[in-house]
Amino acid sequence: MTFDIQKLLRDNIRKLKPYSSARDEFSGEAAVFLDANENPFNAPYNRYPDPRQKELKSKIAPVKNIPAENIFLGNGSDEPIDLLIRAFCSPEVDSIVAIAPTYGMYRVAADVNDVKVIEAPLNADYTLSVKTVLNTVTPYTKMVFLCSPNNPTGNALKREAMLEIMNNFEGLVVVDEAYIDFCPEKSLLPLLAEHPNLVVLQTFSKAWGMAGIRLGMAFAGQDIIDVLNRIKYPYNINILTQLKAMELIGLEKEKSDWVKVLVSEREKLAEKLQEFPFVVKVFPSDANFLLVKTLDPRGIYNYLVDEKIIVRDRSGVALCEGSLRISVGSEMENQRLIEALETLV
Ligand SMILES: *Cc1c(COP(=O)(O)O)cnc(C)c1O
């Protein structure tokens, strides 16, 4: 399979002349900046942030072992998801394929852009069916969305299966690794060099504990990263987020400690939940949440709301009938959930 990004891009994006900001045209050291109509008072917030986030990327690169040129930073992962669809999919013409069930944002981003979503259902045990995905793509399918570990099912997809899709599909294969830190399987990041059609998404929202600062990452070949940079809002990552991320990226030790605690809490919680008579099945999880099939999802959900405990009702989602999605909290939070459920028995 040959990957030809020019053929894949929308015409208007291929021809686009991007907005050139003051900070794009001059980004060196200077004593006096009179080029951007900024206010000279109120430093450092008076200055526009670095549009390419060079310093922040130079700190992320060694952590991920990926060159800075292969990193795009967005306002959450939601931004690269939207930009990829906008860059490659012509409204009313092209389509994306997404596994089902999965994270809802791929569909929302496609719907906003009037791009068709074709679902490729997972097998009943939530494993990835390569055949289903490859049979589902059409000549107008520009990208396939995979999510591993998958939300809301919690399982990691098989590496070989994802590779087979990358090797047999000419469009982009976007693998969302939002939960990769909680998972024993390795990230696909090392495969980027040999797979020009691979895009890996990660985020600071989960294991890193920074959902509030809105910072998502896309890793891909430089030609794909260049496209995203050309169409993003010039100053998409604000200065507060850039400064805070540079400060908190030093917390790698804390991050891995949090992950250890959450993985051990996940296993404890799974064991306890399994004992309730109204729990049909706790699905194995490679993430920081559990998908729990119950006899009465709505009743349990409403009861927990009364107890001021909020979980996610996924029982309306195909293949997740009866299931609630429960995030793994602190030991005390998980204990409160178990105690609340005990009084329900
Ligand atoms: C939580 C989550 C994200 C994170 O999105 P952000 O916009 O980076 O906060 C991405 N993908 C999946 C599948 C998620 O569940």
Short mmCIF file of C-alpha atoms and ligand atoms in Angstrom, two decimals:
data_model
loop_
_atom_site.label_atom_id
_atom_site.label_comp_id
_atom_site.label_asym_id
_atom_site.label_seq_id
_atom_site.Cartn_x
_atom_site.Cartn_y
_atom_site.Cartn_z
CA MET A 1 0.00 0.00 0.00
CA THR A 2 1.38 3.37 -0.89
CA PHE A 3 0.48 6.35 1.21
CA ASP A 4 0.10 9.54 -0.81
CA ILE A 5 -0.82 12.44 1.42
CA GLN A 6 -1.35 14.81 -1.52
CA LYS A 7 -3.95 12.49 -3.01
CA LEU A 8 -5.65 12.13 0.35
CA LEU A 9 -5.89 15.85 1.22
CA ARG A 10 -8.90 17.99 0.32
CA ASP A 11 -8.16 20.30 -2.65
CA ASN A 12 -8.88 23.47 -0.68
CA ILE A 13 -6.47 22.42 2.08
CA ARG A 14 -3.74 21.47 -0.39
CA LYS A 15 -4.04 24.94 -1.92
CA LEU A 16 -4.50 26.81 1.36
CA LYS A 17 -2.27 29.73 2.15
CA PRO A 18 -2.22 29.70 5.98
CA TYR A 19 -2.56 32.80 8.13
CA SER A 20 0.88 34.03 8.98
CA SER A 21 0.96 35.51 12.47
CA ALA A 22 3.44 38.10 13.69
CA ARG A 23 5.13 35.36 15.70
CA ASP A 24 5.43 33.14 12.62
CA GLU A 25 7.18 35.87 10.67
CA PHE A 26 9.64 36.70 13.40
CA SER A 27 10.32 34.17 16.10
CA GLY A 28 13.89 34.98 17.15
CA GLU A 29 15.24 36.85 20.15
CA ALA A 30 14.61 40.59 20.19
CA ALA A 31 14.59 43.40 22.72
CA VAL A 32 11.58 45.31 21.47
CA PHE A 33 8.49 43.65 20.00
CA LEU A 34 6.28 46.13 18.18
CA ASP A 35 4.87 43.72 15.62
CA ALA A 36 1.73 42.20 17.14
CA ASN A 37 -0.23 45.11 18.62
CA GLU A 38 0.28 43.65 22.06
CA ASN A 39 0.07 45.67 25.26
CA PRO A 40 3.54 46.32 26.72
CA PHE A 41 2.15 45.99 30.27
CA ASN A 42 1.06 42.94 32.24
CA ALA A 43 3.90 40.53 31.36
CA PRO A 44 4.03 37.63 30.70
CA TYR A 45 0.35 37.42 29.80
CA ASN A 46 0.54 40.39 27.45
CA ARG A 47 2.41 38.41 24.78
CA TYR A 48 0.86 36.00 22.32
CA PRO A 49 1.97 32.46 23.08
CA ASP A 50 4.41 30.61 20.84
CA PRO A 51 2.22 29.36 17.96
CA ARG A 52 4.38 26.21 17.52
CA GLN A 53 5.00 25.62 21.25
CA LYS A 54 8.70 24.96 20.64
CA GLU A 55 9.83 24.93 24.26
CA LEU A 56 6.98 22.70 25.40
CA LYS A 57 7.53 20.27 22.53
CA SER A 58 11.24 20.12 23.35
CA LYS A 59 10.22 18.88 26.81
CA ILE A 60 7.66 16.37 25.50
CA ALA A 61 10.00 14.94 22.83
CA PRO A 62 12.40 13.16 25.22
CA VAL A 63 9.56 11.88 27.40
CA LYS A 64 7.90 10.27 24.37
CA ASN A 65 11.13 9.56 22.51
CA ILE A 66 9.67 11.25 19.42
CA PRO A 67 11.27 14.16 17.55
CA ALA A 68 9.56 17.52 18.14
CA GLU A 69 8.74 17.79 14.38
CA ASN A 70 6.51 14.76 14.74
CA ILE A 71 4.41 16.28 17.53
CA PHE A 72 1.26 18.39 17.18
CA LEU A 73 -0.30 19.90 20.30
CA GLY A 74 -3.99 20.67 20.48
CA ASN A 75 -6.66 22.06 22.78
CA GLY A 76 -7.31 18.54 24.06
CA SER A 77 -7.28 15.52 21.72
CA ASP A 78 -10.54 16.89 20.40
CA GLU A 79 -8.64 19.45 18.35
CA PRO A 80 -6.48 17.04 16.29
CA ILE A 81 -9.53 14.77 15.82
CA ASP A 82 -11.46 17.68 14.30
CA LEU A 83 -8.50 19.00 12.29
CA LEU A 84 -7.72 15.59 10.77
CA ILE A 85 -11.31 15.23 9.59
CA ARG A 86 -11.40 18.79 8.26
CA ALA A 87 -8.09 18.44 6.41
CA PHE A 88 -8.79 15.12 4.71
CA CYS A 89 -12.55 14.63 4.40
CA SER A 90 -14.69 16.60 1.98
CA PRO A 91 -18.13 17.28 3.45
CA GLU A 92 -20.95 15.21 1.93
CA VAL A 93 -18.42 13.17 -0.07
CA ASP A 94 -15.89 11.42 2.14
CA SER A 95 -16.26 9.15 5.12
CA ILE A 96 -14.45 7.93 8.19
CA VAL A 97 -14.62 4.43 9.59
CA ALA A 98 -14.69 4.06 13.36
CA ILE A 99 -14.86 0.95 15.48
CA ALA A 100 -18.08 0.61 17.48
CA PRO A 101 -18.63 1.04 20.33
CA THR A 102 -16.01 3.71 20.90
CA TYR A 103 -15.35 7.29 22.02
CA GLY A 104 -18.13 9.62 20.90
CA MET A 105 -16.00 12.54 19.69
CA TYR A 106 -15.01 10.93 16.37
CA ARG A 107 -18.66 10.92 15.34
CA VAL A 108 -19.37 14.41 16.65
CA ALA A 109 -16.37 15.85 14.79
CA ALA A 110 -17.45 14.03 11.62
CA ASP A 111 -21.07 15.15 12.01
CA VAL A 112 -20.05 18.78 12.50
CA ASN A 113 -18.07 18.55 9.29
CA ASP A 114 -20.87 16.73 7.45
CA VAL A 115 -18.64 13.73 6.95
CA LYS A 116 -20.21 10.28 6.98
CA VAL A 117 -19.32 7.84 9.77
CA ILE A 118 -19.29 4.16 8.91
CA GLU A 119 -19.21 1.93 11.96
CA ALA A 120 -17.09 -1.21 12.07
CA PRO A 121 -18.51 -3.16 15.03
CA LEU A 122 -16.07 -4.91 17.35
CA ASN A 123 -16.55 -8.63 17.89
CA ALA A 124 -18.87 -9.63 20.74
CA ASP A 125 -15.83 -10.00 23.03
CA TYR A 126 -14.75 -6.44 22.06
CA THR A 127 -11.76 -7.62 20.04
CA LEU A 128 -10.96 -5.86 16.77
CA SER A 129 -12.11 -7.54 13.58
CA VAL A 130 -9.64 -6.63 10.85
CA LYS A 131 -11.93 -8.14 8.25
CA THR A 132 -14.88 -6.01 9.35
CA VAL A 133 -12.81 -2.82 9.21
CA LEU A 134 -11.26 -3.59 5.82
CA ASN A 135 -14.63 -4.65 4.38
CA THR A 136 -16.23 -1.46 5.69
CA VAL A 137 -13.88 1.06 4.07
CA THR A 138 -14.94 2.50 0.72
CA PRO A 139 -12.95 4.42 -1.91
CA TYR A 140 -14.15 7.57 -0.12
CA THR A 141 -12.95 6.54 3.33
CA LYS A 142 -10.08 8.82 4.27
CA MET A 143 -9.35 7.55 7.76
CA VAL A 144 -10.01 4.77 10.22
CA PHE A 145 -10.35 5.56 13.94
CA LEU A 146 -9.15 2.92 16.38
CA CYS A 147 -9.02 3.45 20.13
CA SER A 148 -6.71 1.34 22.27
CA PRO A 149 -7.41 0.83 25.12
CA ASN A 150 -10.93 1.45 23.88
CA ASN A 151 -13.50 3.66 25.56
CA PRO A 152 -16.03 2.48 26.84
CA THR A 153 -15.07 -1.21 26.59
CA GLY A 154 -11.75 -0.78 28.43
CA ASN A 155 -9.73 -3.37 26.47
CA ALA A 156 -6.60 -2.77 24.42
CA LEU A 157 -6.82 -3.81 20.77
CA LYS A 158 -4.35 -6.38 19.43
CA ARG A 159 -1.24 -4.80 18.00
CA GLU A 160 -1.08 -7.28 15.08
CA ALA A 161 -4.68 -6.47 14.13
CA MET A 162 -3.99 -2.72 14.14
CA LEU A 163 -0.83 -3.30 12.07
CA GLU A 164 -2.76 -5.33 9.54
CA ILE A 165 -5.17 -2.42 9.08
CA MET A 166 -2.27 0.04 8.69
CA ASN A 167 -0.69 -2.22 6.07
CA ASN A 168 -3.85 -2.77 4.06
CA PHE A 169 -5.54 0.62 4.03
CA GLU A 170 -4.29 3.59 2.01
CA GLY A 171 -5.83 6.29 4.18
CA LEU A 172 -4.89 7.41 7.67
CA VAL A 173 -5.13 5.07 10.63
CA VAL A 174 -5.71 7.14 13.77
CA VAL A 175 -5.01 5.22 16.97
CA ASP A 176 -6.28 6.98 20.08
CA GLU A 177 -4.07 6.02 23.02
CA ALA A 178 -5.67 8.24 25.68
CA TYR A 179 -5.44 5.37 28.21
CA ILE A 180 -2.13 3.82 27.12
CA ASP A 181 -0.40 4.51 30.46
CA PHE A 182 -2.79 2.19 32.29
CA CYS A 183 -2.20 -0.65 29.85
CA PRO A 184 0.41 -3.41 29.76
CA GLU A 185 0.49 -3.28 25.94
CA LYS A 186 3.10 -1.00 24.38
CA SER A 187 2.25 2.23 22.57
CA LEU A 188 2.37 2.24 18.76
CA LEU A 189 4.60 5.34 18.84
CA PRO A 190 7.75 3.39 17.83
CA LEU A 191 5.96 2.29 14.64
CA LEU A 192 5.55 5.86 13.35
CA ALA A 193 8.81 5.86 11.42
CA GLU A 194 7.82 2.85 9.27
CA HIS A 195 4.13 3.66 8.94
CA PRO A 196 3.54 6.99 7.20
CA ASN A 197 -0.26 6.60 7.47
CA LEU A 198 -0.27 6.18 11.27
CA VAL A 199 -1.42 8.95 13.61
CA VAL A 200 -1.22 8.31 17.36
CA LEU A 201 -3.27 10.45 19.74
CA GLN A 202 -2.38 10.84 23.40
CA THR A 203 -3.47 13.30 26.04
CA PHE A 204 -2.52 14.98 29.31
CA SER A 205 -6.10 14.50 30.53
CA LYS A 206 -5.93 11.00 32.04
CA ALA A 207 -2.72 9.50 33.51
CA TRP A 208 -1.07 12.93 33.73
CA GLY A 209 -3.99 14.34 35.71
CA MET A 210 -4.28 17.56 33.67
CA ALA A 211 -7.73 17.40 32.07
CA GLY A 212 -8.31 20.99 33.19
CA ILE A 213 -5.50 22.54 31.17
CA ARG A 214 -6.75 21.02 27.85
CA LEU A 215 -3.69 19.62 26.16
CA GLY A 216 -3.76 16.79 23.65
CA MET A 217 -1.01 15.38 21.45
CA ALA A 218 -0.96 13.96 17.96
CA PHE A 219 2.14 12.11 16.74
CA ALA A 220 2.65 11.45 13.03
CA GLY A 221 4.94 11.85 10.06
CA GLN A 222 6.08 15.40 9.43
CA ASP A 223 3.87 15.83 6.35
CA ILE A 224 0.74 15.12 8.41
CA ILE A 225 1.93 17.34 11.28
CA ASP A 226 2.57 20.14 8.77
CA VAL A 227 -1.01 19.92 7.52
CA LEU A 228 -2.38 20.20 11.07
CA ASN A 229 -0.13 23.19 11.76
CA ARG A 230 -1.31 24.92 8.59
CA ILE A 231 -4.99 24.75 9.49
CA LYS A 232 -5.02 25.16 13.28
CA TYR A 233 -5.89 28.44 14.98
CA PRO A 234 -2.58 30.32 15.12
CA TYR A 235 -2.40 30.50 18.92
CA ASN A 236 -4.28 27.30 19.78
CA ILE A 237 -2.42 26.55 23.04
CA ASN A 238 -2.71 29.45 25.45
CA ILE A 239 0.17 30.67 27.57
CA LEU A 240 -1.26 29.37 30.87
CA THR A 241 -1.49 25.85 29.46
CA GLN A 242 1.98 25.98 27.95
CA LEU A 243 3.54 27.22 31.20
CA LYS A 244 1.65 24.76 33.40
CA ALA A 245 2.42 21.80 31.15
CA MET A 246 6.14 22.65 31.17
CA GLU A 247 6.03 22.77 34.94
CA LEU A 248 4.02 19.57 35.40
CA ILE A 249 5.83 17.46 32.83
CA GLY A 250 8.50 17.15 35.51
CA LEU A 251 5.99 15.10 37.52
CA GLU A 252 6.76 11.90 35.64
CA LYS A 253 7.48 10.06 38.88
CA GLU A 254 4.17 11.19 40.39
CA LYS A 255 2.41 10.19 37.20
CA SER A 256 3.74 6.66 37.32
CA ASP A 257 2.89 6.46 41.05
CA TRP A 258 -0.69 7.58 40.31
CA VAL A 259 -0.94 5.01 37.54
CA LYS A 260 0.23 2.23 39.87
CA VAL A 261 -2.33 3.21 42.51
CA LEU A 262 -5.14 3.45 39.94
CA VAL A 263 -4.31 0.10 38.35
CA SER A 264 -4.27 -1.59 41.75
CA GLU A 265 -7.50 0.18 42.78
CA ARG A 266 -9.04 -0.92 39.47
CA GLU A 267 -8.34 -4.56 40.22
CA LYS A 268 -9.64 -4.25 43.81
CA LEU A 269 -12.77 -2.49 42.61
CA ALA A 270 -13.38 -5.07 39.87
CA GLU A 271 -13.18 -7.88 42.39
CA LYS A 272 -15.62 -6.22 44.80
CA LEU A 273 -18.09 -5.24 42.09
CA GLN A 274 -18.13 -8.78 40.75
CA GLU A 275 -19.60 -9.99 44.08
CA PHE A 276 -22.84 -8.01 43.84
CA PRO A 277 -25.81 -10.09 42.74
CA PHE A 278 -26.95 -7.36 40.32
CA VAL A 279 -23.58 -7.36 38.55
CA VAL A 280 -23.58 -9.69 35.55
CA LYS A 281 -20.01 -9.06 34.47
CA VAL A 282 -17.07 -6.76 35.09
CA PHE A 283 -15.17 -6.58 31.83
CA PRO A 284 -11.38 -6.76 32.03
CA SER A 285 -9.89 -3.27 31.75
CA ASP A 286 -6.60 -1.86 30.47
CA ALA A 287 -7.73 1.67 31.34
CA ASN A 288 -8.69 3.73 34.41
CA PHE A 289 -12.34 2.72 34.26
CA LEU A 290 -14.46 -0.41 34.37
CA LEU A 291 -17.32 -1.40 32.13
CA VAL A 292 -19.82 -3.20 34.35
CA LYS A 293 -22.79 -5.12 32.99
CA THR A 294 -25.71 -5.07 35.43
CA LEU A 295 -29.28 -6.30 35.64
CA ASP A 296 -30.71 -2.80 36.13
CA PRO A 297 -28.35 -0.08 34.82
CA ARG A 298 -30.87 2.77 35.01
CA GLY A 299 -32.01 1.84 38.52
CA ILE A 300 -28.44 1.60 39.81
CA TYR A 301 -27.47 4.82 38.06
CA ASN A 302 -30.38 6.73 39.60
CA TYR A 303 -29.76 5.24 43.03
CA LEU A 304 -26.10 6.30 42.88
CA VAL A 305 -27.10 9.83 41.81
CA ASP A 306 -29.27 10.01 44.95
CA GLU A 307 -26.15 8.96 46.88
CA LYS A 308 -24.27 11.79 45.11
CA ILE A 309 -22.09 9.35 43.16
CA ILE A 310 -22.04 9.82 39.41
CA VAL A 311 -21.13 7.07 36.97
CA ARG A 312 -21.72 6.87 33.22
CA ASP A 313 -24.72 4.98 31.88
CA ARG A 314 -23.60 3.29 28.65
CA SER A 315 -26.50 0.84 28.56
CA GLY A 316 -27.96 2.51 25.47
CA VAL A 317 -24.81 1.80 23.43
CA ALA A 318 -24.87 -1.21 21.08
CA LEU A 319 -22.80 -4.12 22.50
CA CYS A 320 -22.85 -2.40 25.94
CA GLU A 321 -26.45 -3.29 26.85
CA GLY A 322 -26.92 -3.19 30.63
CA SER A 323 -23.55 -1.59 31.25
CA LEU A 324 -22.35 1.28 33.37
CA ARG A 325 -18.90 2.79 32.92
CA ILE A 326 -17.25 3.52 36.24
CA SER A 327 -14.05 5.58 36.53
CA VAL A 328 -11.54 4.36 39.07
CA GLY A 329 -11.28 7.01 41.77
CA SER A 330 -9.18 7.34 44.90
CA GLU A 331 -9.29 4.52 47.43
CA MET A 332 -11.79 6.52 49.48
CA GLU A 333 -14.02 7.30 46.52
CA ASN A 334 -14.07 3.67 45.43
CA GLN A 335 -14.87 2.65 49.00
CA ARG A 336 -17.83 5.05 49.04
CA LEU A 337 -19.14 3.52 45.83
CA ILE A 338 -18.91 0.00 47.25
CA GLU A 339 -20.61 1.05 50.51
CA ALA A 340 -23.42 2.72 48.59
CA LEU A 341 -23.95 -0.40 46.48
CA GLU A 342 -23.92 -2.62 49.59
CA THR A 343 -27.01 -0.88 50.91
CA LEU A 344 -28.70 -1.57 47.57
CA VAL A 345 -28.49 -5.35 47.96
C1 LIG B 1 -10.74 11.03 27.63
C2 LIG B 1 -10.43 10.67 26.22
C3 LIG B 1 -9.66 11.51 25.43
C4 LIG B 1 -9.12 12.80 25.97
O1 LIG B 1 -9.62 13.88 25.32
P1 LIG B 1 -9.01 15.31 25.66
O2 LIG B 1 -9.71 16.18 24.68
O3 LIG B 1 -7.53 15.21 25.39
O4 LIG B 1 -9.29 15.60 27.08
C5 LIG B 1 -9.35 11.13 24.14
N1 LIG B 1 -9.77 9.95 23.65
C6 LIG B 1 -10.50 9.11 24.39
C7 LIG B 1 -10.91 7.82 23.83
C8 LIG B 1 -10.87 9.45 25.68
O5 LIG B 1 -11.64 8.62 26.40
#
